[in-house]
Short mmCIF file of C-alpha atoms in Angstrom, two decimals:
data_model
loop_
_atom_site.label_atom_id
_atom_site.label_comp_id
_atom_site.label_asym_id
_atom_site.label_seq_id
_atom_site.Cartn_x
_atom_site.Cartn_y
_atom_site.Cartn_z
CA UNK A 7 -23.27 -11.27 0.06
CA UNK A 8 -22.52 -10.03 3.53
CA UNK A 9 -21.18 -7.08 5.44
CA UNK A 10 -19.27 -8.27 8.49
CA UNK A 11 -18.37 -5.12 10.39
CA UNK A 12 -17.52 -1.42 10.25
CA UNK A 13 -14.89 0.57 12.13
CA UNK A 14 -14.77 4.38 12.21
CA UNK A 15 -11.50 5.91 13.41
CA UNK A 16 -10.59 9.54 13.86
CA UNK A 17 -7.19 11.04 13.06
CA UNK A 18 -5.91 10.42 16.60
CA UNK A 19 -6.18 6.66 16.29
CA UNK A 20 -9.22 6.34 18.55
CA UNK A 21 -12.09 4.19 17.40
CA UNK A 22 -15.19 6.41 17.37
CA UNK A 23 -17.66 3.74 16.41
CA UNK A 24 -17.76 0.01 15.87
CA UNK A 25 -20.66 -2.07 14.67
CA UNK A 26 -20.83 -5.66 13.55
CA UNK A 27 -23.61 -7.34 11.60
CA UNK A 28 -22.83 -10.95 10.80
CA UNK A 29 -19.34 -11.43 12.11
CA UNK A 30 -18.38 -15.09 12.15
CA UNK A 31 -15.10 -15.06 14.02
CA UNK A 32 -13.77 -12.97 16.91
CA UNK A 33 -10.14 -11.92 17.00
CA UNK A 34 -9.71 -13.46 20.45
CA UNK A 35 -8.42 -10.26 22.06
CA UNK A 36 -10.25 -7.45 23.92
CA UNK A 37 -12.15 -5.03 21.65
CA UNK A 38 -9.93 -2.07 22.52
CA UNK A 39 -6.84 -4.08 21.56
CA UNK A 40 -8.49 -5.13 18.34
CA UNK A 41 -9.14 -1.47 17.41
CA UNK A 42 -5.50 -0.61 18.00
CA UNK A 43 -4.36 -3.57 15.94
CA UNK A 44 -6.67 -2.63 13.08
CA UNK A 45 -5.54 1.01 13.13
CA UNK A 46 -1.91 -0.10 13.26
CA UNK A 47 -2.35 -2.42 10.33
CA UNK A 48 -4.01 0.29 8.21
CA UNK A 49 -1.28 2.76 9.14
CA UNK A 50 1.47 0.30 8.14
CA UNK A 51 -0.25 -0.63 4.90
CA UNK A 52 -0.49 3.05 3.99
CA UNK A 53 3.22 3.60 4.57
CA UNK A 54 4.06 0.41 2.63
CA UNK A 55 2.00 1.61 -0.32
CA UNK A 56 3.45 5.11 -0.32
CA UNK A 57 6.99 3.71 -0.35
CA UNK A 58 6.37 1.10 -3.05
CA UNK A 59 4.54 3.45 -5.42
CA UNK A 60 6.57 4.35 -8.48
CA UNK A 61 4.42 7.35 -9.30
CA UNK A 62 3.75 9.36 -6.20
CA UNK A 63 4.27 9.35 -2.45
CA UNK A 64 0.61 10.29 -2.01
CA UNK A 65 -0.73 6.95 -3.15
CA UNK A 66 -4.01 6.03 -1.44
CA UNK A 67 -5.05 2.70 0.03
CA UNK A 68 -8.27 1.26 -1.41
CA UNK A 69 -8.44 -2.05 0.44
CA UNK A 70 -7.35 -5.64 0.24
CA UNK A 71 -8.74 -9.08 -0.50
CA UNK A 72 -8.00 -12.22 1.52
CA UNK A 73 -9.31 -15.67 0.68
CA UNK A 74 -12.55 -15.31 2.71
CA UNK A 75 -13.04 -11.60 3.28
CA UNK A 76 -12.42 -8.21 1.80
CA UNK A 77 -11.41 -5.02 3.59
CA UNK A 78 -12.53 -1.67 2.17
CA UNK A 79 -10.95 1.58 3.23
CA UNK A 80 -12.06 5.18 2.85
CA UNK A 81 -10.35 8.21 4.35
CA UNK A 82 -11.64 11.77 4.45
CA UNK A 83 -9.33 14.80 4.15
CA UNK A 84 -10.03 15.51 7.83
CA UNK A 85 -8.54 12.15 8.80
CA UNK A 86 -11.67 10.12 9.55
CA UNK A 87 -11.06 6.54 8.49
CA UNK A 88 -13.84 4.16 7.53
CA UNK A 89 -12.95 0.47 7.42
CA UNK A 90 -15.54 -2.05 6.29
CA UNK A 91 -15.14 -5.81 6.08
CA UNK A 92 -17.33 -7.72 3.66
CA UNK A 93 -17.24 -11.10 1.99
CA UNK A 94 -15.31 -11.49 -1.27
CA UNK A 95 -18.29 -11.30 -3.63
CA UNK A 96 -18.83 -7.61 -2.88
CA UNK A 97 -17.39 -5.24 -5.47
CA UNK A 98 -16.25 -1.67 -4.93
CA UNK A 99 -17.98 -0.05 -1.94
CA UNK A 100 -16.16 3.30 -1.93
CA UNK A 101 -19.48 5.00 -2.72
CA UNK A 102 -21.18 3.24 0.19
CA UNK A 103 -18.45 4.39 2.58
CA UNK A 104 -18.62 7.90 1.15
CA UNK A 105 -22.38 7.89 1.67
CA UNK A 106 -21.97 6.73 5.28
CA UNK A 107 -19.57 9.60 5.84
CA UNK A 108 -21.34 12.41 3.97
CA UNK A 109 -24.99 11.58 4.59
CA UNK A 110 -24.96 9.81 7.96
CA UNK A 111 -21.78 10.58 9.90
CA UNK A 112 -21.69 14.29 9.03
CA UNK A 113 -25.46 14.72 9.51
CA UNK A 114 -25.84 12.93 12.83
CA UNK A 115 -22.43 13.11 14.49
CA UNK A 116 -20.49 16.12 13.18
CA UNK A 117 -23.60 18.35 13.30
CA UNK A 118 -24.76 17.02 16.63
CA UNK A 119 -24.23 19.84 19.18
CA UNK A 120 -23.84 17.47 22.13
CA UNK A 121 -21.37 15.10 20.43
CA UNK A 122 -17.83 16.01 21.40
CA UNK A 123 -15.16 15.51 18.75
CA UNK A 124 -12.73 12.67 19.42
CA UNK A 125 -15.08 10.79 21.72
CA UNK A 126 -16.94 7.57 21.16
CA UNK A 127 -20.19 8.09 19.21
CA UNK A 128 -23.16 7.26 21.45
CA UNK A 129 -25.86 8.82 19.28
CA UNK A 130 -28.78 6.42 18.93
CA UNK A 131 -30.06 8.31 15.90
CA UNK A 132 -26.74 7.76 14.12
CA UNK A 133 -26.75 4.05 14.99
CA UNK A 134 -30.33 3.69 13.76
CA UNK A 135 -29.74 5.56 10.50
CA UNK A 136 -26.55 3.61 9.81
CA UNK A 137 -28.25 0.32 10.49
CA UNK A 138 -31.21 1.25 8.21
CA UNK A 139 -28.84 2.19 5.41
CA UNK A 140 -26.80 -1.02 5.71
CA UNK A 141 -29.94 -3.17 5.89
CA UNK A 142 -31.30 -1.51 2.73
CA UNK A 143 -28.18 -2.13 0.65
CA UNK A 144 -29.00 -4.47 -2.19
CA UNK A 145 -25.98 -6.70 -1.65
CA UNK A 146 -26.68 -7.23 2.04
CA UNK B 30 4.03 -1.18 -18.00
CA UNK B 31 2.38 -4.30 -16.51
CA UNK B 32 4.54 -5.93 -13.87
CA UNK B 33 6.69 -3.60 -11.80
CA UNK B 34 8.51 -5.88 -9.32
CA UNK B 35 8.72 -9.46 -8.10
CA UNK B 36 9.75 -10.37 -4.55
CA UNK B 37 10.16 -13.66 -2.72
CA UNK B 38 9.94 -13.67 1.08
CA UNK B 39 11.08 -16.68 3.10
CA UNK B 40 8.92 -18.24 5.81
CA UNK B 41 10.86 -16.28 8.43
CA UNK B 42 10.05 -12.95 6.77
CA UNK B 43 13.41 -12.33 5.11
CA UNK B 44 13.59 -11.03 1.56
CA UNK B 45 15.39 -13.72 -0.46
CA UNK B 46 14.84 -12.47 -3.99
CA UNK B 47 13.88 -9.20 -5.65
CA UNK B 48 13.54 -8.25 -9.27
CA UNK B 49 12.55 -4.89 -10.76
CA UNK B 50 11.37 -4.36 -14.29
CA UNK B 51 13.60 -1.63 -15.76
CA UNK B 52 12.19 1.63 -17.16
CA UNK B 53 9.15 1.74 -14.96
CA UNK B 54 9.96 4.85 -12.91
CA UNK B 55 8.45 8.21 -13.63
CA UNK B 56 10.90 10.89 -14.89
CA UNK B 57 10.30 14.59 -15.44
CA UNK B 58 12.67 17.19 -16.89
CA UNK B 59 11.94 20.91 -16.75
CA UNK B 60 13.65 24.31 -16.81
CA UNK B 61 13.37 26.42 -13.67
CA UNK B 62 13.88 30.11 -12.95
CA UNK B 63 14.88 31.59 -9.62
CA UNK B 64 13.14 31.13 -7.18
CA UNK B 65 12.88 27.39 -7.66
CA UNK B 66 9.37 26.93 -6.22
CA UNK B 67 10.26 23.55 -4.74
CA UNK B 68 11.74 22.90 -1.31
CA UNK B 69 14.56 20.36 -1.57
CA UNK B 70 16.16 18.35 1.17
CA UNK B 71 19.21 16.07 1.35
CA UNK B 72 18.19 12.56 2.43
CA UNK B 73 20.43 9.47 2.26
CA UNK B 74 22.85 10.71 -0.41
CA UNK B 75 20.02 12.08 -2.52
CA UNK B 76 18.38 15.43 -3.11
CA UNK B 77 14.66 14.90 -2.59
CA UNK B 78 11.65 17.19 -3.04
CA UNK B 79 10.31 17.92 0.44
CA UNK B 80 7.54 20.38 -0.36
CA UNK B 81 5.84 21.81 -3.43
CA UNK B 82 4.66 20.54 -6.78
CA UNK B 83 5.48 21.87 -10.24
CA UNK B 84 5.45 20.50 -13.82
CA UNK B 85 4.26 17.11 -12.55
CA UNK B 86 7.11 16.84 -10.04
CA UNK B 87 5.78 15.66 -6.71
CA UNK B 88 6.93 15.27 -3.13
CA UNK B 89 9.35 12.34 -2.86
CA UNK B 90 10.95 12.79 -6.30
CA UNK B 91 14.78 12.78 -6.39
CA UNK B 92 17.07 15.02 -8.42
CA UNK B 93 18.87 12.87 -11.03
CA UNK B 94 20.37 15.43 -13.43
CA UNK B 95 21.30 19.12 -13.38
CA UNK B 96 21.79 20.91 -16.74
CA UNK B 97 22.21 17.48 -18.36
CA UNK B 98 24.94 16.40 -15.91
CA UNK B 99 24.07 13.38 -13.75
CA UNK B 100 23.71 13.98 -10.01
CA UNK B 101 25.26 11.15 -8.01
CA UNK B 102 25.77 11.16 -4.27
CA UNK B 103 24.18 14.68 -4.09
CA UNK B 104 26.98 16.14 -6.32
CA UNK B 105 27.42 16.93 -10.01
CA UNK B 106 30.50 15.32 -11.71
CA UNK B 107 32.94 18.19 -10.81
CA UNK B 108 32.33 17.57 -7.11
CA UNK B 109 30.13 20.58 -6.30
CA UNK B 110 27.05 19.84 -4.26
CA UNK B 111 23.82 20.18 -6.23
CA UNK B 112 22.32 22.22 -3.38
CA UNK B 113 25.18 24.79 -3.64
CA UNK B 114 24.47 25.26 -7.35
CA UNK B 115 20.75 25.67 -6.72
CA UNK B 116 21.10 28.20 -3.88
CA UNK B 117 23.11 30.61 -6.07
CA UNK B 118 20.67 32.81 -8.10
CA UNK B 119 23.35 33.40 -10.81
CA UNK B 120 23.07 29.78 -11.96
CA UNK B 121 19.46 30.20 -13.07
CA UNK B 122 17.68 29.37 -15.36
CA UNK B 123 18.58 25.77 -14.72
CA UNK B 124 17.36 22.54 -16.27
CA UNK B 125 16.56 19.85 -13.72
CA UNK B 126 15.56 16.25 -14.15
CA UNK B 127 13.63 14.58 -11.36
CA UNK B 128 12.67 10.93 -11.01
CA UNK B 129 10.75 8.84 -8.52
CA UNK B 130 13.55 6.44 -7.52
CA UNK B 131 12.88 2.84 -6.55
CA UNK B 132 13.23 1.91 -2.90
CA UNK B 133 16.76 0.98 -1.82
CA UNK B 134 17.59 -2.63 -1.04
CA UNK B 135 17.75 -2.08 2.74
CA UNK B 136 14.42 -0.32 2.75
CA UNK B 137 12.99 -3.12 0.66
CA UNK B 138 14.06 -5.75 3.20
CA UNK B 139 12.42 -3.65 5.93
CA UNK B 140 9.16 -3.13 3.99
CA UNK B 141 8.78 -6.78 3.01
CA UNK B 142 9.40 -8.04 6.54
CA UNK B 143 6.83 -5.49 7.70
CA UNK B 144 4.42 -6.95 5.17
CA UNK B 145 5.16 -10.41 6.55
CA UNK B 146 3.86 -9.28 9.97
CA UNK B 147 0.88 -7.41 8.49
CA UNK B 148 -0.07 -10.63 6.72
CA UNK B 149 -0.22 -12.42 10.09
CA UNK B 150 -2.28 -9.56 11.60
CA UNK B 151 -4.74 -9.68 8.70
CA UNK B 152 -5.37 -13.36 9.46
CA UNK B 153 -5.98 -12.54 13.12
CA UNK B 154 -8.37 -9.66 12.37
CA UNK B 155 -10.39 -11.66 9.89
CA UNK B 156 -14.15 -11.51 10.60
CA UNK B 157 -14.70 -14.68 8.54
CA UNK B 158 -13.65 -18.18 9.47
CA UNK B 159 -10.58 -19.93 8.04
CA UNK B 160 -9.41 -16.95 6.03
CA UNK B 161 -5.91 -16.49 4.64
CA UNK B 162 -4.03 -13.22 4.90
CA UNK B 163 -3.77 -10.44 2.31
CA UNK B 164 -3.84 -11.82 -1.23
CA UNK B 165 -4.32 -8.63 -3.18
CA UNK B 166 -3.61 -5.21 -1.75
CA UNK B 167 -5.13 -2.44 -3.81
CA UNK B 168 -3.81 1.12 -4.11
CA UNK B 169 -4.93 3.95 -6.41
CA UNK B 170 -2.52 3.17 -9.24
CA UNK B 171 -1.17 -0.32 -8.60
CA UNK B 172 -1.92 -3.66 -6.96
CA UNK B 173 0.28 -5.75 -4.73
CA UNK B 174 -0.40 -9.49 -5.07
CA UNK B 175 0.79 -12.03 -2.54
CA UNK B 176 0.69 -15.81 -2.85
CA UNK B 177 1.71 -17.84 0.17
CA UNK B 178 2.65 -21.46 -0.45
CA UNK B 179 1.82 -24.26 2.02
CA UNK B 180 5.43 -24.16 3.19
CA UNK B 181 5.14 -20.46 4.10
CA UNK B 182 7.16 -18.89 1.29
CA UNK B 183 5.52 -15.73 -0.06
CA UNK B 184 5.64 -14.76 -3.72
CA UNK B 185 4.83 -11.11 -4.24
CA UNK B 186 4.18 -9.25 -7.48
CA UNK B 187 3.63 -5.52 -7.74
CA UNK B 188 1.73 -4.77 -10.94
CA UNK B 189 -0.26 -1.87 -12.34
CA UNK B 190 -4.07 -1.97 -12.39
CA UNK B 191 -4.23 -3.12 -16.02
CA UNK B 192 -2.30 -6.36 -15.51
CA UNK B 193 -4.63 -9.38 -15.76
CA UNK B 194 -4.43 -12.84 -14.19
CA UNK B 195 -1.60 -12.17 -11.77
CA UNK B 196 -2.72 -15.13 -9.59
CA UNK B 197 -1.80 -17.57 -12.39
CA UNK B 198 1.45 -15.75 -12.94
CA UNK B 199 2.37 -16.14 -9.26
CA UNK B 200 1.81 -19.88 -9.48
CA UNK B 201 4.06 -20.02 -12.56
CA UNK B 202 6.77 -18.13 -10.65
CA UNK B 203 6.39 -20.74 -7.88
CA UNK B 204 6.98 -23.47 -10.48
CA UNK B 205 10.09 -21.66 -11.70
CA UNK B 206 11.26 -21.39 -8.07
CA UNK B 207 10.71 -25.13 -7.54
CA UNK B 208 12.50 -25.99 -10.78
CA UNK B 209 15.49 -23.68 -10.73
CA UNK B 210 16.03 -22.86 -7.04
CA UNK B 211 14.91 -25.84 -4.97
CA UNK B 212 16.39 -28.34 -7.40
CA UNK B 213 19.72 -26.54 -7.36
CA UNK B 214 22.03 -28.65 -5.15
CA UNK B 215 24.08 -25.60 -4.15
CA UNK B 216 21.11 -23.64 -2.80
CA UNK B 217 20.50 -23.72 0.94
CA UNK B 218 16.93 -23.12 2.09
CA UNK B 219 15.84 -19.64 3.25
CA UNK B 220 19.04 -18.03 1.97
CA UNK B 221 19.10 -15.24 -0.64
CA UNK B 222 18.59 -16.68 -4.14
CA UNK B 223 21.58 -16.29 -6.43
CA UNK B 224 20.74 -18.69 -9.22
CA UNK B 225 21.48 -17.38 -12.69
CA UNK B 226 19.09 -19.80 -14.39
CA UNK B 227 16.24 -18.68 -12.17
CA UNK B 228 16.83 -14.98 -12.86
CA UNK B 229 17.10 -15.42 -16.63
CA UNK B 230 14.02 -17.64 -16.81
CA UNK B 231 12.03 -15.31 -14.59
CA UNK B 232 12.99 -12.24 -16.63
CA UNK B 233 12.07 -14.03 -19.84
CA UNK B 234 8.77 -15.19 -18.36
CA UNK B 235 7.83 -11.70 -17.17
CA UNK B 236 8.63 -10.19 -20.53
CA UNK B 237 6.37 -12.72 -22.26
CA UNK B 238 3.44 -11.63 -20.07
#
């Protein structure tokens, strides 16, 4: 069981943080373009889901499964978007994404006095804590 | 509730077939006093809730009946606009029925061709080798299953979370398509499907599942 990569976006469509662990295939386009494409895809999927829902227009996206990978999505009320790609044997990782947000992102980025909101996260402490947490996950 | 809709998208991204299971939309009827407590707006010949929630009515619900009279084309049967009735405080209390209407056919064509492109993007963004595109898109209350054949035709089923084994069902729909659409001598490829046998067999098949 593998985690391929993690994207963190803010509400203004900029990618605050990207980290890959065992990615097997590159998209073949510059990283910045890839972030835009990923954000655009998530945005379109959200609008597709809200239109197709027969219950409510506030339907949330959970993720999708393709034949060889799985995308997991978690959004906070403040508009931070966490996108994680794993292989297909991984179950629901909403709790993992929530943990990354509440215990790592909030602690080491939001509460960091020198980190400016909306800018790329350079904090080494955040990167180290995130990496430790991902390495410790039982399904890694 | 089970299966909500079935769509078939051609290899060019055009919607060639769509089927909705009847009686799957949410409906709410309630009596309101003045002030209404909901902000309504006229969109595309419908009166839609723009802001506010009450009695389980949510943003995006459309007004379908006013005091038991059906609302069509934003008007009640005598020709008065529903908004005119609702802005006059003398007409209250009023009984209103709201429903979450299904997407219109034009919007459906737009959404499914958008999905066709998203499918291609999801292949490009794949971090794993040789992956297909989206096969199962998961939302809070429903799932959207897509099966792409080798020839590029996409079979799409929207089903609620409780529906089991939709992958098998999609393959059965593909068989029905091969039997009743492709073997029909009057059907030209990639054109909208208007085959009575296909529709009846599909409806029967969905009801069995």
